[in-house]
Every structure is written in structure tokens, then in C-alpha cells.
Amino acid sequence: MVSLAGIFLHGFGQRYDLPAPLALYLFAAGGVVVVSFVLVVLFAGGRVGAKAIAYPRVAVPLLTPIARTPWPRFVGGLIGVLGLAAVIITGLFGSTDNDRNPAEYLTWIYFWAATVILSGLVGNIWYWLNPWAAIYDAVSKYARIRPAWKLPKLGIWPAVVTYFAFGCLELTSGMANRPLIVAIAAAGYTIVTLAGMAVFGRDEWLDHSEAFTVLFGIIGKFGPVEAERDELGRITAVYLRPWGVGLLQPGPAGWDRVVFVVLMLSTLAFDGIEATESWQNFTVTLEPLWLPLGAWGFFAVRTAGLVLLTAAFLLIFIAFMELVIYFGNRRGDLKTTATAFAFTLVPIALVYNAAHNYSYVVVQSQGLIPLLDDPLAKGWHLFPALAGYKVSFALAQASTVWFAQIVLIVVGHVIAVYLSHLKAGEKFRTAQRALLSQYPMLLLMVMYTMTSLWILAQPITAGG
């Protein structure tokens, strides 16, 4: 088996000298976003009111009968349950070396990176893969489960807390590369989720407290596949729509939803910031404070960094929302406005996730293949043909990854600019007000574009 120990997480392992100064790429990408803003104003600037967020969709009658059958849910649920079981079993009983334990690959690459990317490209595939929903549905066929309590009206704040905790496990705990910890976390979360569904009701718990259901529900709105359901939740029709426009759909307003979207951005950004020389120097400077505390000190510094970054993102976004309302010349409700425009930032989170995890998915994902021969590191030879598999770096050359990242980041921000302008047309009702309100959003998008590319460039230009 080829060890991946020498490959940096999300990195390249070698320095890449950019063909032009980094600043030129940053300003060029920001310029493309500005040009896209002008084009949106020219070709979609007149769309106001309800017409602004109306979008075309095409019915796909061939998919509707398939979606109505139990087979997609059964097959998807089976894959999800087997994947969850594999994470727990291999994490508990397999190798302690993260390079040689399937739990690490299944959790951080195939679930956390690849499933998010696929959901953005296709739609909410988590609806079919959710292992806890599959387990609950299977049990409920043979035993009637009646919710004992009613879930307090807390919005999706429980999901926000869960998502933050997951982010801490990945980014700040220093234990994400320990298969045993990953397995215990997966088992514990399974128990809590199943208990929550049993006590408070399946859909109530999933829709408000289960972080991944909320996350993939948001991501699924970006995807091109749209399912229409009746009052009982049964699929009545399947449509195809342009990517991103589903995020324009009206929904509940709340700071919980704003914070969730901001967390999607801040956790990804923090993951990249940790790889920068600036962050490394910062942690070294603080060593006298956290080093005596050992692992807890390490956790505290990183968690404080994640909290501060999230708070900064949130405060900056709120400040720009105040400017949007001011320039739009309307006495709008800040919470409603912030919620509406927060979802226009989702494309940025998705493309940054794809760009940030490009080499992770393309290269490190292959490390699972030879592990299938001996998943528990017991000396088995289940699939001898896979044991000698060599990882291919064909699509992970530093130059290839860098230019792929530029394209992804710019395209994502252009889509965000487009969605934001359409949402402004709906909110502010006149073309002039919508245009004026979008100048602050344009500045925010340009800032995001340049900052994202700068973060992505650091591990490339710093070397390995």
C-alpha cells in the first residue's frame, strides 16, 4: 500500500511557483466578479417582485415513477447504514494508524468532502443516504414509535450547536486523525440521533436538531434536481432547474439559519487558515500560554480561533446587511433581510469546499482502495488484487489544482452575485433600489473572492 503520510491535508506536498504574482490573480478574479455584476444588471436588472425569483424548470417524467418507489430510499439507506457501520467497526477494531484505517477515509473524504460536492452537483442525496433515518424507518415498520415529548421551538439552533461541535472535532480537537475517536463520535451521535427521533419525532428531530440533514437540505437547494411533494411528503413530480436558483425559494427567517450558513463559510475558511504560515506563527507566539495545558491548551487556542473567525464573519455580514437596507432605501427587517441574503452565499461555501478539498478527494480518496483487502489490519486478504494499488497523482499536479481552484472560486462568486441581485429585486421591488442595495454585496463578494484565493494559495506557494 502507498502511504499518504507525506501528503498534506488538502495540500500538494511540493511548492508551486505561480506563473504570475499572486496579487495579479487576486485582482483579476475580483475583476471578473465585478464584470459579472455589470452583466447581471444589464440582462437581469429589470426583474423585480415575485418575477425576480421565478426560475424555469423542466419536468422529468421518467424520474418521477422511480422516485416514488421505495427502492431509491432502500438502496441509499443501505449504503448509508453500511458506511456508518464500517466507520464504527473499523474505527474501534482496526489499525490505530489513520493512513491504514478506512474510518478516516470514509468519514473525512467520502462523507464530509465528496458527499457535499455531489449534493451540490446533483441535489440532496443525503435524503436517500441518511443512515439514521433508514434505521428509524426500518424499526418503525415492525414497532410503532410514538413521540413522548414535543420538541421545544428552538428553530435550528440545536443543529447549529451540533454542526459547530462537528467542526471542532475536525478542526480544533487534534483528534480527527484518531480512528478510535472518530468511531466513538459516530456511535455516540447515532445513539443521540435515534433517541431524539424516538422521543421527539422523526422529522421534527431531523429538521431541527440533526446538523447533516439541515446542511444537506441547504446544499440540495443549490442542486439542479427538484422534487415536488404533497402534504404527506410523497414525491409527486421531479424537475430539473438551473444550478443555484433553488436558494431563491422563500423560507423561514431566523438568526439560527444565518449563523448556520456563516458557520459553513467560517469552518471552511478556518481549515484553510490553519495551513498558513501566519497561523503557525501565531500559535508559536502563544505557546507559553497553551503549551503547559497540553492537549487542552491546543484545543482551546484553536477553538477560540474558530469562534473569533465565525464571530468576525457574522459581524461583517450583518454590517453589510445594514448597508444593503440603507442603500435600498427601505426600512426592512434586519433578520428577514439577513436570512434572505445569507442563502445567496451558499454557492461560495460550496465552491470553496470543492476547491479546498480538490486534491483531498482526487488523491487521498484512493488510499481506501488497498485497505479493502484488509480493513481491520488483521492480516486478511479479502481482495488480493487491490492490495498493490498505487495512488495516481495524474489530476493533482499543483498547477492543475491551482487553476481549477481559480475557476471554481470565480464561478461560485459569480453565481452568488447573480442570486443576490435577483433576491434584491424581490425584496426592494424597484430596479433602482435593487441596484443600489447590491453595491455593498458586490464589495462583500469581491472581498470573499480575493480572500478565498489567498487562503487557497498559501499551501501551494509555501511548499511542503
Coordinates of C-alpha atoms in Angstrom, one line a residue:
M1 CA 0.0 0.0 0.0
V2 CA 1.2 3.5 -0.7
S3 CA 1.3 5.6 2.4
L4 CA -0.3 9.0 2.3
A5 CA 1.6 10.3 5.3
G6 CA 3.7 12.6 3.2
I7 CA 0.7 14.3 1.6
F8 CA -0.5 17.4 3.4
L9 CA -4.2 17.5 4.2
H10 CA -5.8 19.4 1.3
G11 CA -2.3 20.2 0.1
F12 CA 0.2 19.2 -2.5
G13 CA 3.5 18.3 -0.8
Q14 CA 5.5 20.5 -3.1
R15 CA 6.0 24.2 -3.8
Y16 CA 4.4 25.6 -6.9
D17 CA 5.8 28.9 -8.3
L18 CA 2.8 30.8 -9.8
P19 CA 3.3 32.0 -13.4
A20 CA 2.3 35.5 -12.3
P21 CA 2.3 37.4 -9.0
L22 CA -0.4 36.2 -6.6
A23 CA -1.8 39.7 -6.4
L24 CA -2.5 39.7 -10.1
Y25 CA -4.6 36.5 -9.7
L26 CA -6.5 38.1 -6.8
F27 CA -7.3 41.3 -8.5
A28 CA -8.2 39.5 -11.8
A29 CA -10.6 37.2 -10.0
G30 CA -12.1 40.2 -8.2
G31 CA -12.4 42.0 -11.6
V32 CA -14.3 39.1 -13.1
V33 CA -16.8 39.3 -10.3
V34 CA -17.3 43.0 -10.9
V35 CA -17.8 42.4 -14.7
S36 CA -20.3 39.7 -13.9
F37 CA -22.2 42.2 -11.7
V38 CA -22.4 44.6 -14.6
L39 CA -23.7 41.8 -16.9
V40 CA -26.3 40.8 -14.4
V41 CA -27.5 44.4 -14.1
L42 CA -27.7 44.6 -17.9
F43 CA -29.5 41.3 -18.5
A44 CA -31.5 40.7 -15.3
G45 CA -31.7 44.1 -13.7
G46 CA -35.3 44.7 -14.7
R47 CA -36.6 41.7 -12.8
V48 CA -38.4 42.8 -9.6
G49 CA -41.0 41.5 -7.2
A50 CA -42.1 37.9 -7.5
K51 CA -40.8 37.7 -11.1
A52 CA -37.2 38.2 -9.8
I53 CA -37.0 34.9 -8.1
A54 CA -39.1 32.9 -10.6
Y55 CA -37.0 30.4 -12.4
P56 CA -37.5 27.9 -15.2
R57 CA -37.8 24.2 -14.6
V58 CA -38.4 21.2 -16.8
A59 CA -40.4 18.2 -15.7
V60 CA -38.7 14.8 -15.9
P61 CA -41.5 12.3 -16.1
L62 CA -39.1 9.3 -16.4
L63 CA -37.6 10.1 -12.9
T64 CA -41.0 10.5 -11.1
P65 CA -42.1 6.9 -11.0
I66 CA -38.6 5.8 -9.9
A67 CA -38.6 8.4 -7.1
R68 CA -42.0 7.2 -5.9
T69 CA -40.8 3.7 -5.4
P70 CA -39.1 2.6 -2.2
W71 CA -36.0 1.4 -4.0
P72 CA -34.0 4.6 -4.0
R73 CA -34.6 5.1 -0.3
F74 CA -33.8 1.4 0.4
V75 CA -30.6 1.3 -1.7
G76 CA -29.4 4.7 -0.4
G77 CA -30.3 3.9 3.2
L78 CA -28.4 0.6 2.9
I79 CA -25.3 2.4 1.6
G80 CA -25.6 4.9 4.4
V81 CA -26.0 2.2 7.1
L82 CA -23.2 0.1 5.8
G83 CA -20.9 3.2 5.6
L84 CA -21.8 4.1 9.2
A85 CA -21.2 0.6 10.4
A86 CA -17.9 0.4 8.6
V87 CA -16.8 3.7 10.3
I88 CA -17.7 2.4 13.8
I89 CA -16.3 -1.1 13.3
T90 CA -13.0 -0.2 11.6
G91 CA -12.5 2.7 14.0
L92 CA -13.0 0.5 17.1
F93 CA -11.2 -2.6 15.9
G94 CA -8.9 -1.6 13.1
S95 CA -5.5 0.0 12.9
T96 CA -4.7 3.0 15.0
D97 CA -2.7 4.4 12.1
N98 CA -5.1 6.8 10.4
D99 CA -3.4 6.1 7.0
R100 CA -4.4 2.4 7.3
N101 CA -7.9 2.8 8.8
P102 CA -10.9 3.0 6.5
A103 CA -12.8 5.0 9.1
E104 CA -10.7 8.1 8.4
Y105 CA -11.3 7.9 4.6
L106 CA -15.0 7.2 4.9
T107 CA -15.6 10.0 7.3
W108 CA -13.4 12.9 6.1
I109 CA -13.2 12.2 2.4
Y110 CA -16.1 10.2 1.2
F111 CA -18.7 11.6 3.6
W112 CA -17.5 15.1 4.5
A113 CA -15.9 16.1 1.3
A114 CA -17.3 14.0 -1.6
T115 CA -20.9 13.8 -0.4
V116 CA -21.1 17.6 -0.1
I117 CA -19.7 18.1 -3.6
L118 CA -22.0 15.5 -5.1
S119 CA -25.0 17.1 -3.3
G120 CA -24.1 20.4 -4.9
L121 CA -23.8 18.9 -8.3
V122 CA -26.9 16.7 -8.2
G123 CA -29.2 17.5 -5.3
N124 CA -29.9 16.4 -1.7
I125 CA -28.6 12.8 -1.9
W126 CA -28.4 12.8 1.9
Y127 CA -32.2 12.4 1.8
W128 CA -31.5 8.9 0.4
L129 CA -28.3 8.1 2.3
N130 CA -29.2 9.2 5.8
P131 CA -28.4 6.1 7.9
W132 CA -30.3 7.2 11.0
A133 CA -33.5 7.9 9.0
A134 CA -33.0 4.5 7.4
I135 CA -32.6 2.7 10.8
Y136 CA -35.6 4.5 12.2
D137 CA -37.8 3.7 9.2
A138 CA -36.8 0.0 9.3
V139 CA -37.6 -0.3 13.0
S140 CA -40.9 1.7 12.7
K141 CA -42.2 -0.9 10.2
Y142 CA -42.2 -3.5 12.9
A143 CA -42.6 -1.5 16.1
R144 CA -44.9 1.6 16.5
I145 CA -42.9 4.5 17.8
R146 CA -44.8 7.3 19.4
P147 CA -43.0 10.6 20.3
A148 CA -43.3 11.2 24.0
W149 CA -42.4 14.9 24.1
K150 CA -42.7 17.9 21.8
L151 CA -39.5 19.4 20.7
P152 CA -39.2 23.0 22.1
K153 CA -39.4 25.7 19.5
L154 CA -35.8 26.5 19.1
G155 CA -35.6 26.7 15.4
I156 CA -32.5 25.0 14.1
W157 CA -30.2 26.2 16.9
P158 CA -29.7 22.6 18.1
A159 CA -28.4 21.8 14.6
V160 CA -26.1 24.9 14.8
V161 CA -24.6 23.6 18.0
T162 CA -24.1 20.1 16.6
Y163 CA -22.5 21.5 13.4
F164 CA -20.1 23.6 15.5
A165 CA -19.2 20.6 17.6
F166 CA -18.5 18.6 14.5
G167 CA -16.4 21.4 13.2
C168 CA -14.4 21.4 16.5
L169 CA -13.9 17.6 16.1
E170 CA -12.5 18.1 12.7
L171 CA -10.5 21.3 13.1
T172 CA -9.7 22.1 16.7
S173 CA -9.6 18.9 18.7
G174 CA -6.5 17.5 17.2
M175 CA -8.2 14.1 17.3
A176 CA -9.8 13.9 13.8
N177 CA -6.9 11.6 12.7
R178 CA -7.6 9.1 15.5
P179 CA -9.9 6.3 14.2
L180 CA -11.0 5.3 17.7
I181 CA -12.2 8.9 18.5
V182 CA -14.0 9.1 15.1
A183 CA -15.7 5.7 15.8
I184 CA -16.8 6.7 19.3
A185 CA -18.1 10.1 18.0
A186 CA -20.1 8.3 15.2
A187 CA -21.5 5.7 17.7
G188 CA -22.4 8.4 20.2
Y189 CA -24.1 10.6 17.6
T190 CA -26.0 7.6 16.3
I191 CA -27.4 6.9 19.8
V192 CA -28.3 10.6 20.4
T193 CA -30.0 10.9 16.9
L194 CA -32.0 7.7 17.2
A195 CA -33.1 8.6 20.7
G196 CA -34.0 12.1 19.6
M197 CA -36.2 10.8 16.8
A198 CA -37.9 8.3 19.0
V199 CA -38.6 10.8 21.8
F200 CA -39.4 13.9 19.7
G201 CA -40.5 12.5 16.4
R202 CA -38.5 11.6 13.3
D203 CA -39.0 14.7 11.1
E204 CA -39.0 17.1 14.0
W205 CA -35.6 16.0 15.2
L206 CA -34.1 15.7 11.7
D207 CA -35.3 19.0 10.5
H208 CA -34.3 21.0 13.6
S209 CA -31.6 19.1 15.5
E210 CA -29.7 16.8 13.1
A211 CA -26.9 19.0 11.6
F212 CA -26.3 17.0 8.5
T213 CA -30.0 16.9 7.5
V214 CA -30.1 20.7 7.8
L215 CA -26.7 21.1 6.0
F216 CA -27.6 18.9 3.0
G217 CA -31.1 20.4 2.9
I218 CA -29.4 23.8 2.3
I219 CA -26.9 22.3 -0.2
G220 CA -29.6 20.4 -2.0
K221 CA -31.3 23.7 -2.9
F222 CA -28.3 24.6 -5.0
G223 CA -28.6 21.3 -7.0
P224 CA -30.4 21.0 -10.3
V225 CA -32.9 18.3 -9.2
E226 CA -36.1 19.5 -7.6
A227 CA -38.7 17.2 -6.1
E228 CA -42.3 18.3 -5.6
R229 CA -44.1 16.7 -2.7
D230 CA -47.7 16.6 -1.4
E231 CA -48.8 17.3 2.2
L232 CA -47.7 13.8 3.3
G233 CA -44.2 14.2 1.9
R234 CA -44.7 11.9 -1.1
I235 CA -43.0 12.9 -4.3
T236 CA -45.5 14.0 -7.0
A237 CA -43.1 15.3 -9.6
V238 CA -39.4 15.7 -10.4
Y239 CA -38.0 18.7 -12.2
L240 CA -34.6 19.9 -13.5
R241 CA -33.7 23.6 -12.8
P242 CA -30.6 25.7 -13.2
W243 CA -27.9 25.3 -10.5
G244 CA -28.4 27.7 -7.6
V245 CA -31.8 29.0 -8.2
G246 CA -33.4 26.8 -5.6
L247 CA -31.7 29.0 -3.0
L248 CA -34.1 31.8 -4.0
Q249 CA -37.1 29.9 -2.7
P250 CA -38.8 31.6 0.3
G251 CA -38.2 30.0 3.7
P252 CA -38.4 30.7 7.4
A253 CA -36.4 33.7 8.6
G254 CA -34.2 33.5 11.7
W255 CA -30.7 34.2 13.0
D256 CA -30.3 30.5 13.5
R257 CA -30.3 30.0 9.8
V258 CA -28.0 32.9 9.2
V259 CA -25.5 31.6 11.8
F260 CA -25.6 28.1 10.2
V261 CA -24.7 29.5 6.8
V262 CA -21.9 31.6 8.3
L263 CA -20.6 28.5 10.0
M264 CA -20.5 26.8 6.6
L265 CA -18.2 29.6 5.5
S266 CA -16.1 30.1 8.6
T267 CA -15.3 26.4 9.2
L268 CA -14.0 26.0 5.7
A269 CA -12.0 29.3 5.9
F270 CA -10.5 28.2 9.3
D271 CA -9.5 24.9 7.8
G272 CA -7.5 26.8 5.2
I273 CA -6.2 29.4 7.6
E274 CA -4.7 26.7 9.8
A275 CA -2.3 25.8 6.9
T276 CA -1.0 29.3 6.6
E277 CA 2.4 30.5 7.9
S278 CA 0.6 33.4 9.7
W279 CA -1.5 31.0 11.8
Q280 CA 1.5 28.8 12.6
N281 CA 3.5 31.9 13.7
F282 CA 0.5 32.9 15.8
T283 CA 0.3 29.6 17.6
V284 CA 4.0 29.6 18.3
T285 CA 3.7 33.1 19.8
L286 CA 1.0 31.8 22.2
E287 CA 2.9 28.7 23.2
P288 CA 3.8 30.0 26.7
L289 CA 0.0 30.2 27.3
W290 CA -1.3 26.9 25.9
L291 CA 1.7 24.6 26.0
P292 CA 1.6 24.0 29.8
L293 CA -2.0 22.8 29.3
G294 CA -1.1 20.2 26.8
A295 CA -3.8 18.9 24.5
W296 CA -6.5 21.0 26.2
G297 CA -4.4 24.2 25.6
F298 CA -4.1 23.2 21.9
F299 CA -7.8 22.7 21.7
A300 CA -8.6 26.0 23.5
V301 CA -6.4 28.1 21.2
R302 CA -7.9 26.5 18.0
T303 CA -11.4 26.7 19.2
A304 CA -11.0 30.3 20.3
G305 CA -9.7 31.0 16.8
L306 CA -12.7 29.3 15.1
V307 CA -15.1 31.2 17.4
L308 CA -13.5 34.5 16.7
L309 CA -13.4 33.9 13.0
T310 CA -17.1 32.9 13.0
A311 CA -18.0 36.0 15.0
A312 CA -16.0 38.2 12.6
F313 CA -17.7 36.7 9.6
L314 CA -21.1 37.2 11.2
L315 CA -20.5 40.8 12.3
I316 CA -19.1 41.7 8.8
F317 CA -22.1 40.1 7.2
I318 CA -24.6 42.0 9.5
A319 CA -22.8 45.3 8.8
F320 CA -23.1 44.7 5.1
M321 CA -26.8 43.8 5.5
E322 CA -27.3 47.2 7.2
L323 CA -25.7 48.8 4.2
V324 CA -27.9 46.8 1.9
I325 CA -31.0 48.0 3.7
Y326 CA -29.7 51.6 3.8
F327 CA -28.8 51.7 0.1
G328 CA -32.0 50.0 -0.8
N329 CA -33.8 52.9 0.8
R330 CA -36.2 50.6 2.7
R331 CA -37.0 50.1 6.3
G332 CA -36.5 46.4 6.1
D333 CA -36.3 43.9 9.0
L334 CA -32.7 43.1 9.5
K335 CA -33.4 39.4 10.4
T336 CA -35.5 38.8 7.3
T337 CA -33.1 40.6 5.0
A338 CA -30.0 38.8 6.5
T339 CA -31.7 35.4 6.1
A340 CA -32.7 36.0 2.5
F341 CA -29.2 37.1 1.5
A342 CA -27.3 34.6 3.6
F343 CA -28.5 31.8 1.3
T344 CA -27.0 33.6 -1.6
L345 CA -23.6 33.0 0.0
V346 CA -24.1 29.2 -0.1
P347 CA -22.6 28.9 -3.6
I348 CA -19.4 30.4 -2.2
A349 CA -19.3 27.8 0.6
L350 CA -19.8 25.0 -2.0
V351 CA -17.2 26.0 -4.5
Y352 CA -14.7 26.8 -1.7
N353 CA -15.3 23.3 -0.3
A354 CA -14.7 21.8 -3.7
A355 CA -11.6 23.9 -4.3
H356 CA -10.2 23.3 -0.8
N357 CA -10.8 19.6 -1.0
Y358 CA -9.8 19.0 -4.6
S359 CA -6.6 17.1 -4.1
Y360 CA -8.1 15.6 -0.9
V361 CA -10.9 13.9 -3.0
V362 CA -8.8 13.2 -6.1
V363 CA -5.7 11.8 -4.4
Q364 CA -6.2 10.8 -0.8
S365 CA -9.6 9.1 -1.6
Q366 CA -7.7 6.4 -3.5
G367 CA -6.0 5.4 -0.3
L368 CA -9.1 3.5 0.7
I369 CA -8.8 1.0 -2.2
P370 CA -5.9 -1.1 -1.0
L371 CA -7.4 -1.0 2.5
L372 CA -10.4 -3.1 1.3
D373 CA -8.1 -6.1 1.2
D374 CA -7.5 -5.9 5.0
P375 CA -9.9 -3.3 6.5
L376 CA -9.2 -4.3 10.1
A377 CA -5.4 -4.7 9.7
K378 CA -5.7 -8.4 10.8
G379 CA -3.6 -9.9 8.0
W380 CA -6.6 -10.7 5.9
H381 CA -6.6 -11.0 2.1
L382 CA -10.2 -10.3 1.1
F383 CA -9.3 -8.7 -2.2
P384 CA -5.7 -9.5 -3.1
A385 CA -5.9 -7.7 -6.4
L386 CA -6.5 -4.4 -4.6
A387 CA -3.6 -4.7 -2.2
G388 CA -1.0 -3.4 -4.6
Y389 CA -3.0 -0.5 -5.9
K390 CA -0.8 2.6 -6.5
V391 CA -2.2 6.1 -5.9
S392 CA -2.4 8.2 -9.0
F393 CA -1.4 11.8 -8.9
A394 CA -2.4 12.5 -12.6
L395 CA -5.1 15.0 -11.7
A396 CA -3.4 16.5 -8.7
Q397 CA -0.4 18.4 -10.2
A398 CA 0.0 21.7 -8.4
S399 CA -0.6 23.8 -11.5
T400 CA -3.8 21.8 -12.4
V401 CA -5.2 22.2 -8.9
W402 CA -4.4 25.9 -8.7
F403 CA -6.2 26.8 -11.9
A404 CA -9.1 24.5 -11.1
Q405 CA -9.4 26.4 -7.8
I406 CA -9.4 29.7 -9.5
V407 CA -12.2 28.6 -11.9
L408 CA -14.3 27.2 -9.1
I409 CA -13.9 30.2 -6.8
V410 CA -14.8 32.7 -9.5
V411 CA -17.7 30.7 -10.9
G412 CA -19.2 30.3 -7.4
H413 CA -18.9 34.0 -6.6
V414 CA -20.5 34.9 -10.0
I415 CA -23.4 32.7 -9.2
A416 CA -23.7 34.3 -5.7
V417 CA -23.7 37.8 -7.3
Y418 CA -26.5 36.7 -9.7
L419 CA -28.6 35.2 -6.9
S420 CA -28.1 38.2 -4.7
H421 CA -29.3 40.6 -7.4
L422 CA -32.4 38.5 -8.0
K423 CA -33.1 38.4 -4.3
A424 CA -32.7 42.2 -4.1
G425 CA -35.2 42.6 -7.0
E426 CA -37.7 40.6 -4.9
K427 CA -37.0 42.4 -1.7
F428 CA -36.7 46.1 -2.8
R429 CA -39.4 46.0 -5.6
T430 CA -37.8 48.5 -7.9
A431 CA -34.8 48.1 -10.3
Q432 CA -33.1 51.2 -8.9
R433 CA -33.4 50.2 -5.3
A434 CA -32.3 46.7 -6.1
L435 CA -29.2 48.0 -7.9
L436 CA -28.2 50.4 -5.2
S437 CA -28.7 47.8 -2.5
Q438 CA -26.2 45.5 -4.3
Y439 CA -23.2 47.7 -4.3
P440 CA -22.4 46.6 -0.7
M441 CA -23.0 43.0 -1.7
L442 CA -20.7 43.4 -4.7
L443 CA -17.9 44.7 -2.4
L444 CA -18.5 41.7 0.0
M445 CA -18.4 39.2 -2.9
V446 CA -15.1 40.7 -4.2
M447 CA -13.6 40.6 -0.7
Y448 CA -14.7 36.9 -0.3
T449 CA -13.2 36.1 -3.7
M450 CA -9.8 37.6 -3.1
T451 CA -9.6 36.2 0.5
S452 CA -10.6 32.7 -0.6
L453 CA -8.0 32.6 -3.3
W454 CA -5.3 34.0 -1.0
I455 CA -6.1 31.3 1.6
L456 CA -6.0 28.5 -1.1
A457 CA -2.7 29.8 -2.4
Q458 CA -0.8 29.6 0.8
P459 CA -0.1 25.8 0.9
I460 CA 0.8 25.9 -2.8
T461 CA 3.3 28.7 -2.7
A462 CA 4.6 27.9 0.8
G463 CA 5.8 24.5 -0.2
G464 CA 5.8 21.2 1.7

